[in-house]
mmCIF file with all atom_site columns, C-alpha atoms in Angstrom:
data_model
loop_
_atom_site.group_PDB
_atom_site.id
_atom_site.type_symbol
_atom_site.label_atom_id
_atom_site.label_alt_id
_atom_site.label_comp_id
_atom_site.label_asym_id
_atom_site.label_entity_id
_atom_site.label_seq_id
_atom_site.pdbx_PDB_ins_code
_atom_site.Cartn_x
_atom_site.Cartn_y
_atom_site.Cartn_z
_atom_site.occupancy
_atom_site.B_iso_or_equiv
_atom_site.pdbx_formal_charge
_atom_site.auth_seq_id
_atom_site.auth_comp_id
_atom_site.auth_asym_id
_atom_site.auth_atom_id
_atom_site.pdbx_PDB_model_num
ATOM 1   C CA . UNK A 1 1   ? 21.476 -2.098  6.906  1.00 0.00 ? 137 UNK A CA 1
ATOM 2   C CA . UNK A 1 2   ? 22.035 -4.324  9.920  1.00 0.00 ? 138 UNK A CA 1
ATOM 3   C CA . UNK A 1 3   ? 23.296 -7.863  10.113 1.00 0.00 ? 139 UNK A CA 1
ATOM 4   C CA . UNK A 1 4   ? 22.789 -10.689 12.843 1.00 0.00 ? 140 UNK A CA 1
ATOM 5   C CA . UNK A 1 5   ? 24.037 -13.652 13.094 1.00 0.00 ? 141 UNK A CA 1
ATOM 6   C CA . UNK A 1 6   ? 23.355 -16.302 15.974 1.00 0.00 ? 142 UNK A CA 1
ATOM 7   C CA . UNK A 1 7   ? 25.222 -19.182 17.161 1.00 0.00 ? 143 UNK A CA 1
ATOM 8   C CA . UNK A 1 8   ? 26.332 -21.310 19.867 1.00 0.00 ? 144 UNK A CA 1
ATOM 9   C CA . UNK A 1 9   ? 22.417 -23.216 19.975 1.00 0.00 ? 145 UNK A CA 1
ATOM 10  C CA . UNK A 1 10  ? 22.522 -27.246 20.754 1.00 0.00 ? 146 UNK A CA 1
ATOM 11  C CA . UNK A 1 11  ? 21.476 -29.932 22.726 1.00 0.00 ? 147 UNK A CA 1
ATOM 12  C CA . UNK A 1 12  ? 21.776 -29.863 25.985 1.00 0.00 ? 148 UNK A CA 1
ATOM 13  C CA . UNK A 1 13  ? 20.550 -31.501 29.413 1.00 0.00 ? 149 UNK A CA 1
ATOM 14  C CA . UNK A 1 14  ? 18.234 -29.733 32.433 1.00 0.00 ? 150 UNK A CA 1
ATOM 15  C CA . UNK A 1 15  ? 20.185 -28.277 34.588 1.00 0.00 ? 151 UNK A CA 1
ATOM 16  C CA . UNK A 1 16  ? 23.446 -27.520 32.028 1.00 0.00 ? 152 UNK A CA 1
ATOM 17  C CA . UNK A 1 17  ? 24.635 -24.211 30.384 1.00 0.00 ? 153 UNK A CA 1
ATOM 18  C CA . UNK A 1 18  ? 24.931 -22.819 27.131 1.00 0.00 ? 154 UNK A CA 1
ATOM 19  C CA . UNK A 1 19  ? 26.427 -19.360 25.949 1.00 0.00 ? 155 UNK A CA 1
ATOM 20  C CA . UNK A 1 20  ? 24.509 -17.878 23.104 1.00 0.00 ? 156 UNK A CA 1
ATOM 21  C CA . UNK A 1 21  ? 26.144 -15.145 20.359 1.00 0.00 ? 157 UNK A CA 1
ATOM 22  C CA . UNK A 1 22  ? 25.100 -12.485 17.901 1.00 0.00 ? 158 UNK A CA 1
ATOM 23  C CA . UNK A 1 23  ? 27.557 -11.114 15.803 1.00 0.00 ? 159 UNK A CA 1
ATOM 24  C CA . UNK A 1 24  ? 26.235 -7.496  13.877 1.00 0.00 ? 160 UNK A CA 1
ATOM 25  C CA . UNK A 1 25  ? 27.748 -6.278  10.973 1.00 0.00 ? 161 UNK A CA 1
ATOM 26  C CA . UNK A 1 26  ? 26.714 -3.772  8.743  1.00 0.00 ? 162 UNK A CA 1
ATOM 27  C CA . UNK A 1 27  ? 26.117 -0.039  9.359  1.00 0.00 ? 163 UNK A CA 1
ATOM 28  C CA . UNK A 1 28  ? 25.387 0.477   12.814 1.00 0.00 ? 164 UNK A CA 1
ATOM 29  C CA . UNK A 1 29  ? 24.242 3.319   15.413 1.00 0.00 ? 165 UNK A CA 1
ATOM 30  C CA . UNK A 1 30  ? 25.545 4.235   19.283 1.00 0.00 ? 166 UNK A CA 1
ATOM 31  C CA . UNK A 1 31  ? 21.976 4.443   20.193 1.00 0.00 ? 167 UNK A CA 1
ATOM 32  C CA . UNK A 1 32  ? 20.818 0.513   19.387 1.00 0.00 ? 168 UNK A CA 1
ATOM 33  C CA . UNK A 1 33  ? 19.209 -1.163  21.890 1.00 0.00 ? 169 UNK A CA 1
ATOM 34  C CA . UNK A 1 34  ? 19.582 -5.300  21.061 1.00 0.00 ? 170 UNK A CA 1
ATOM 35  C CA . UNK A 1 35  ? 17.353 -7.788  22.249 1.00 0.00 ? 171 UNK A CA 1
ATOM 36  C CA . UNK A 1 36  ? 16.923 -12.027 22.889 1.00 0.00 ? 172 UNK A CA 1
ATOM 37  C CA . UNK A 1 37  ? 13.402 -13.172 21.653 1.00 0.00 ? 173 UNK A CA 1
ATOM 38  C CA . UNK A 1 38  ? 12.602 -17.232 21.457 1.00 0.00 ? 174 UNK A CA 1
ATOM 39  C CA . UNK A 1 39  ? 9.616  -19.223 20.104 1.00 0.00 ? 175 UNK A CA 1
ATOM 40  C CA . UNK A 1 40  ? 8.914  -22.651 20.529 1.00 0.00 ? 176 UNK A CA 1
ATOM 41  C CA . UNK A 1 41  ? 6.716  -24.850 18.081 1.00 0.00 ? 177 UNK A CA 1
ATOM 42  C CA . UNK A 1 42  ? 3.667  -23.486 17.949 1.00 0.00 ? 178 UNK A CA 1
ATOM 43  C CA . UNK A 1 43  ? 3.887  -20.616 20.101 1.00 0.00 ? 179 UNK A CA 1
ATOM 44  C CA . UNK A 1 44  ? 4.542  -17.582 19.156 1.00 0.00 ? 180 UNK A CA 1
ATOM 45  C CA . UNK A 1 45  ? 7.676  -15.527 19.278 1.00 0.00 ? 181 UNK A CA 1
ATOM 46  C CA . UNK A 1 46  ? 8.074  -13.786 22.997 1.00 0.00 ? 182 UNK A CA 1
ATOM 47  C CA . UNK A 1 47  ? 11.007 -11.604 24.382 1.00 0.00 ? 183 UNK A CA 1
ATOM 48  C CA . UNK A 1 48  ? 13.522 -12.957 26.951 1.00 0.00 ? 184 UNK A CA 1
ATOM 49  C CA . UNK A 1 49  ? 15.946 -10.688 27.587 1.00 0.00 ? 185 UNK A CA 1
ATOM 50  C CA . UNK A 1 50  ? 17.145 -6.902  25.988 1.00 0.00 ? 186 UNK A CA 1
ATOM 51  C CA . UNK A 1 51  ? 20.011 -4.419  26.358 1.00 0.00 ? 187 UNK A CA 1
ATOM 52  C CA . UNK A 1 52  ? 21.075 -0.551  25.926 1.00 0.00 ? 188 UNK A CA 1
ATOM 53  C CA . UNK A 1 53  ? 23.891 -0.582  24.029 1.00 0.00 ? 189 UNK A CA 1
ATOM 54  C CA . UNK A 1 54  ? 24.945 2.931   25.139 1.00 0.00 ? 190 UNK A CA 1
ATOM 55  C CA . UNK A 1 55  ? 24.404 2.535   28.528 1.00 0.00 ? 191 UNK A CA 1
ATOM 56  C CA . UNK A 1 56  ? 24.683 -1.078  29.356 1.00 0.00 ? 192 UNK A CA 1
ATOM 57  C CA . UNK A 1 57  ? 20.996 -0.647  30.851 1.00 0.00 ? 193 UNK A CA 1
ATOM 58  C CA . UNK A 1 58  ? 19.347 -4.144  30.814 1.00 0.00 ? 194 UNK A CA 1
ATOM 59  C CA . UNK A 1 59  ? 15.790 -6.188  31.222 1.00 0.00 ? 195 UNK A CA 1
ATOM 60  C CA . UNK A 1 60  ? 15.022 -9.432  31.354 1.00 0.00 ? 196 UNK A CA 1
ATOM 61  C CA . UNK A 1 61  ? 11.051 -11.697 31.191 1.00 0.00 ? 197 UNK A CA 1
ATOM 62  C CA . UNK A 1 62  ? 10.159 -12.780 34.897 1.00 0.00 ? 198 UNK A CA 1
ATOM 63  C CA . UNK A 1 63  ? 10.696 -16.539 33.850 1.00 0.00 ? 199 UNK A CA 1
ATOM 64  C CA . UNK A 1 64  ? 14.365 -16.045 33.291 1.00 0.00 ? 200 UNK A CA 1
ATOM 65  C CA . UNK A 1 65  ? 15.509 -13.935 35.921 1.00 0.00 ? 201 UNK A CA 1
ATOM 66  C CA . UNK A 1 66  ? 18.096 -14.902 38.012 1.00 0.00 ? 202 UNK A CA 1
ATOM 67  C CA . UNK A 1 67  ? 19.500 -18.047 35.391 1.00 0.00 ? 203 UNK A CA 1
ATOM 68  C CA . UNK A 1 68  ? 19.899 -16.079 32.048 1.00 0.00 ? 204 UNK A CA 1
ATOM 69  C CA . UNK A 1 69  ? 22.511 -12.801 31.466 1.00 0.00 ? 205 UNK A CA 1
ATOM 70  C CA . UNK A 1 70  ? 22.312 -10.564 28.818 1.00 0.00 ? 206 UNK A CA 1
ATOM 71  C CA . UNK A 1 71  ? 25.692 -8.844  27.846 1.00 0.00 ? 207 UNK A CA 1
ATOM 72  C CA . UNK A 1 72  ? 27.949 -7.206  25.173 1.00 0.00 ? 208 UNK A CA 1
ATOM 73  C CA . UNK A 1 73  ? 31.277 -6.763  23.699 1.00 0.00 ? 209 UNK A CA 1
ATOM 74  C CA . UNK A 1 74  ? 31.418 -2.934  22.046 1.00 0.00 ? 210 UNK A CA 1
ATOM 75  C CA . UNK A 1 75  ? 34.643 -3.572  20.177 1.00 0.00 ? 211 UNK A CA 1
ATOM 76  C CA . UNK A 1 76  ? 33.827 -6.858  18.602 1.00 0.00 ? 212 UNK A CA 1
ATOM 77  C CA . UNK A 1 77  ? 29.945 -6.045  18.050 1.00 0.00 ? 213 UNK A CA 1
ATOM 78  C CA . UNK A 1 78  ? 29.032 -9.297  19.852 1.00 0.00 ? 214 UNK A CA 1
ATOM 79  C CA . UNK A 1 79  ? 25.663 -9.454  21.671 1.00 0.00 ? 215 UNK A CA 1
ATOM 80  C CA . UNK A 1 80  ? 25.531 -12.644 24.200 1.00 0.00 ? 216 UNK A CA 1
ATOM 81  C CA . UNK A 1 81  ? 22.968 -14.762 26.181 1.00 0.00 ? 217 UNK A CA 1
ATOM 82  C CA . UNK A 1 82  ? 24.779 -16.606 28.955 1.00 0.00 ? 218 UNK A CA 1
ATOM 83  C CA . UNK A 1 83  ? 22.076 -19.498 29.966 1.00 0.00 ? 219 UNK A CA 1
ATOM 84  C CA . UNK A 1 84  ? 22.344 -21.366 32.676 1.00 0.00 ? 220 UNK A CA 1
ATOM 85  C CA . UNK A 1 85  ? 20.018 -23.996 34.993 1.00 0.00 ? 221 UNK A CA 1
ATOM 86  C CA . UNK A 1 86  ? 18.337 -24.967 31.911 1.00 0.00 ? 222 UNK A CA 1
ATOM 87  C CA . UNK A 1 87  ? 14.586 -26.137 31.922 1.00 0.00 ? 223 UNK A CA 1
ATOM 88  C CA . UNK A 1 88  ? 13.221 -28.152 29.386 1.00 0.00 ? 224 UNK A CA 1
ATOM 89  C CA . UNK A 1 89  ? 10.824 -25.319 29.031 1.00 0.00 ? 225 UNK A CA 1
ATOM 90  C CA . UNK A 1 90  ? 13.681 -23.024 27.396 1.00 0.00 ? 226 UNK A CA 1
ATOM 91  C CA . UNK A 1 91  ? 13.317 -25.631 24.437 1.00 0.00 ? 227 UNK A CA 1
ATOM 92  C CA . UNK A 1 92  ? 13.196 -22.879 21.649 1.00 0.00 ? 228 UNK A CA 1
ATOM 93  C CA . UNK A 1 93  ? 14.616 -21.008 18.464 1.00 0.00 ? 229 UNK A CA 1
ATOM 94  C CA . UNK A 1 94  ? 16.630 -18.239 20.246 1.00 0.00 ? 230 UNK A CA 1
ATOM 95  C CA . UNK A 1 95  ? 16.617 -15.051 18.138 1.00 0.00 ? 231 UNK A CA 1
ATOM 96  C CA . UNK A 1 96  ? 18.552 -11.787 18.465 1.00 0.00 ? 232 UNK A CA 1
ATOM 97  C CA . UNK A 1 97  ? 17.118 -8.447  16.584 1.00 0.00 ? 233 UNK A CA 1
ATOM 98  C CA . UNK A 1 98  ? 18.325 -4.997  17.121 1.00 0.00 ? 234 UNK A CA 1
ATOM 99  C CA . UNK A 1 99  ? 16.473 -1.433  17.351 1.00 0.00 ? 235 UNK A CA 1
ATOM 100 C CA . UNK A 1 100 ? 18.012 1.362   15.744 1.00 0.00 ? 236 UNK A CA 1
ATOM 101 C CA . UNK A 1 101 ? 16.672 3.842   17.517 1.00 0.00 ? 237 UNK A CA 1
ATOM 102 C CA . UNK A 1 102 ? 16.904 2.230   21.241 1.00 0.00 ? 238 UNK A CA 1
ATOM 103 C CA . UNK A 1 103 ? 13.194 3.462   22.285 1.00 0.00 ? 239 UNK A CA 1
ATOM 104 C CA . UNK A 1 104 ? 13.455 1.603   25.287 1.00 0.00 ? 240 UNK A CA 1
ATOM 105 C CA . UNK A 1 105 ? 10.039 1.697   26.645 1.00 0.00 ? 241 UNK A CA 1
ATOM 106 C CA . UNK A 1 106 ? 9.403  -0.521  23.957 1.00 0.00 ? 242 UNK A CA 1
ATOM 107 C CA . UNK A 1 107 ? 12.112 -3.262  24.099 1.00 0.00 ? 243 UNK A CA 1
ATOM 108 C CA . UNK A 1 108 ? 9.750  -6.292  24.642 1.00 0.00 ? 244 UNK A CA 1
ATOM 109 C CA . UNK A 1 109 ? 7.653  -5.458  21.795 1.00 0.00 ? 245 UNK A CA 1
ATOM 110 C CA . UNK A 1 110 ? 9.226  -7.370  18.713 1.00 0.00 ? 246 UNK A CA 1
ATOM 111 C CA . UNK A 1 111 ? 7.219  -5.221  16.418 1.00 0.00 ? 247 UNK A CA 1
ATOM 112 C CA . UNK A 1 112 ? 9.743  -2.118  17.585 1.00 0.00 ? 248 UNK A CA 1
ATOM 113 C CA . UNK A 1 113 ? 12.840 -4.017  16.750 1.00 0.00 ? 249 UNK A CA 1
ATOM 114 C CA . UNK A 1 114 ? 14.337 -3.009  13.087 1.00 0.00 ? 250 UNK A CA 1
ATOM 115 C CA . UNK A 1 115 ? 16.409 -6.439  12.074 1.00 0.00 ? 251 UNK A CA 1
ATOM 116 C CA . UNK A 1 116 ? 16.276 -9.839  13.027 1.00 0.00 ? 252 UNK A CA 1
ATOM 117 C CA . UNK A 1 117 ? 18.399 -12.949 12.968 1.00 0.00 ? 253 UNK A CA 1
ATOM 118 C CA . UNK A 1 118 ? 17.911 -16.417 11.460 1.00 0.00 ? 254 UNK A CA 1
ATOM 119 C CA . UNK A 1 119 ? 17.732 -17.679 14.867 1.00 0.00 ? 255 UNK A CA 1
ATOM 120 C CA . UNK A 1 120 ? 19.482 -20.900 16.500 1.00 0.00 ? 256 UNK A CA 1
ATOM 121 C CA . UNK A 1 121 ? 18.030 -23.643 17.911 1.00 0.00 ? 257 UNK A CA 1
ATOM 122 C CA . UNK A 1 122 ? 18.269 -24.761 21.776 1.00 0.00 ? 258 UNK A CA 1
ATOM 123 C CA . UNK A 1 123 ? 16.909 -27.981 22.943 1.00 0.00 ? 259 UNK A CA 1
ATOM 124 C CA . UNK A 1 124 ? 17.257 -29.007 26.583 1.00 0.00 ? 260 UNK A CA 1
ATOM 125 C CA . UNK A 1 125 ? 16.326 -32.425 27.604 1.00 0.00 ? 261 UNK A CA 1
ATOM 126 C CA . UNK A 1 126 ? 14.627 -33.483 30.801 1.00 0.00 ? 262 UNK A CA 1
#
């Protein structure tokens, strides 16, 4: 079994930054590929943002290209969102889920990914 925990969610102003974190624990395998998914109220839950753990190899939606950076620490088993020129559009419950098997054709389908987070809250004011 796999483990996530998010933090580092708040309140923040358009334009500002914040630095999202998912610590994994648990049993783990070299071939995980880890993903960012968000949902807002009363949408439903869409991918943002996903990352080979092996490789480093990563993807990210069209809407956050060039503002949000996916990344990892392989010795600490942190998964990070670095977000920055925040739109009050990114208002959301950030979520970070991890596939065991790292099919990564699939990584913006959140049916593919194995465990999920309890997600953390970002709110960015206009």
């Amino acid at each position: 079994q796999v483990q996530l925990v998010e933090s580092g969610g708040g309140l923040v102003q358009a334009g500002d930054s914040l630095r999202l974190s998912c610590a994994a624990s648990g049993r783990t395998f070299s071939n995980y590929a880890m993903g960012w998914f968000r949902q807002a109220p009363g949408k439903e839950r869409v991918f943002v943002a996903a990352i080979r753990w092996s490789s480093g190899n990563t993807d990210y939606e069209d809407s956050v290209k060039g503002r949000f950076t996916i990344s990892k620490d392989n010795a600490k088993k942190m998964l990070y969102l670095q977000m920055n020129s925040l739109k009050p559009e990114d208002t959301a419950v950030y979520y970070c889920a991890a596939d065991v098997d790292g099919t990564w054709i699939l990584h913006t389908r959140e049916a593919h990914y194995d465990y999920w987070g309890q997600g953390t809250q970002v709110t960015v004011s206009s």
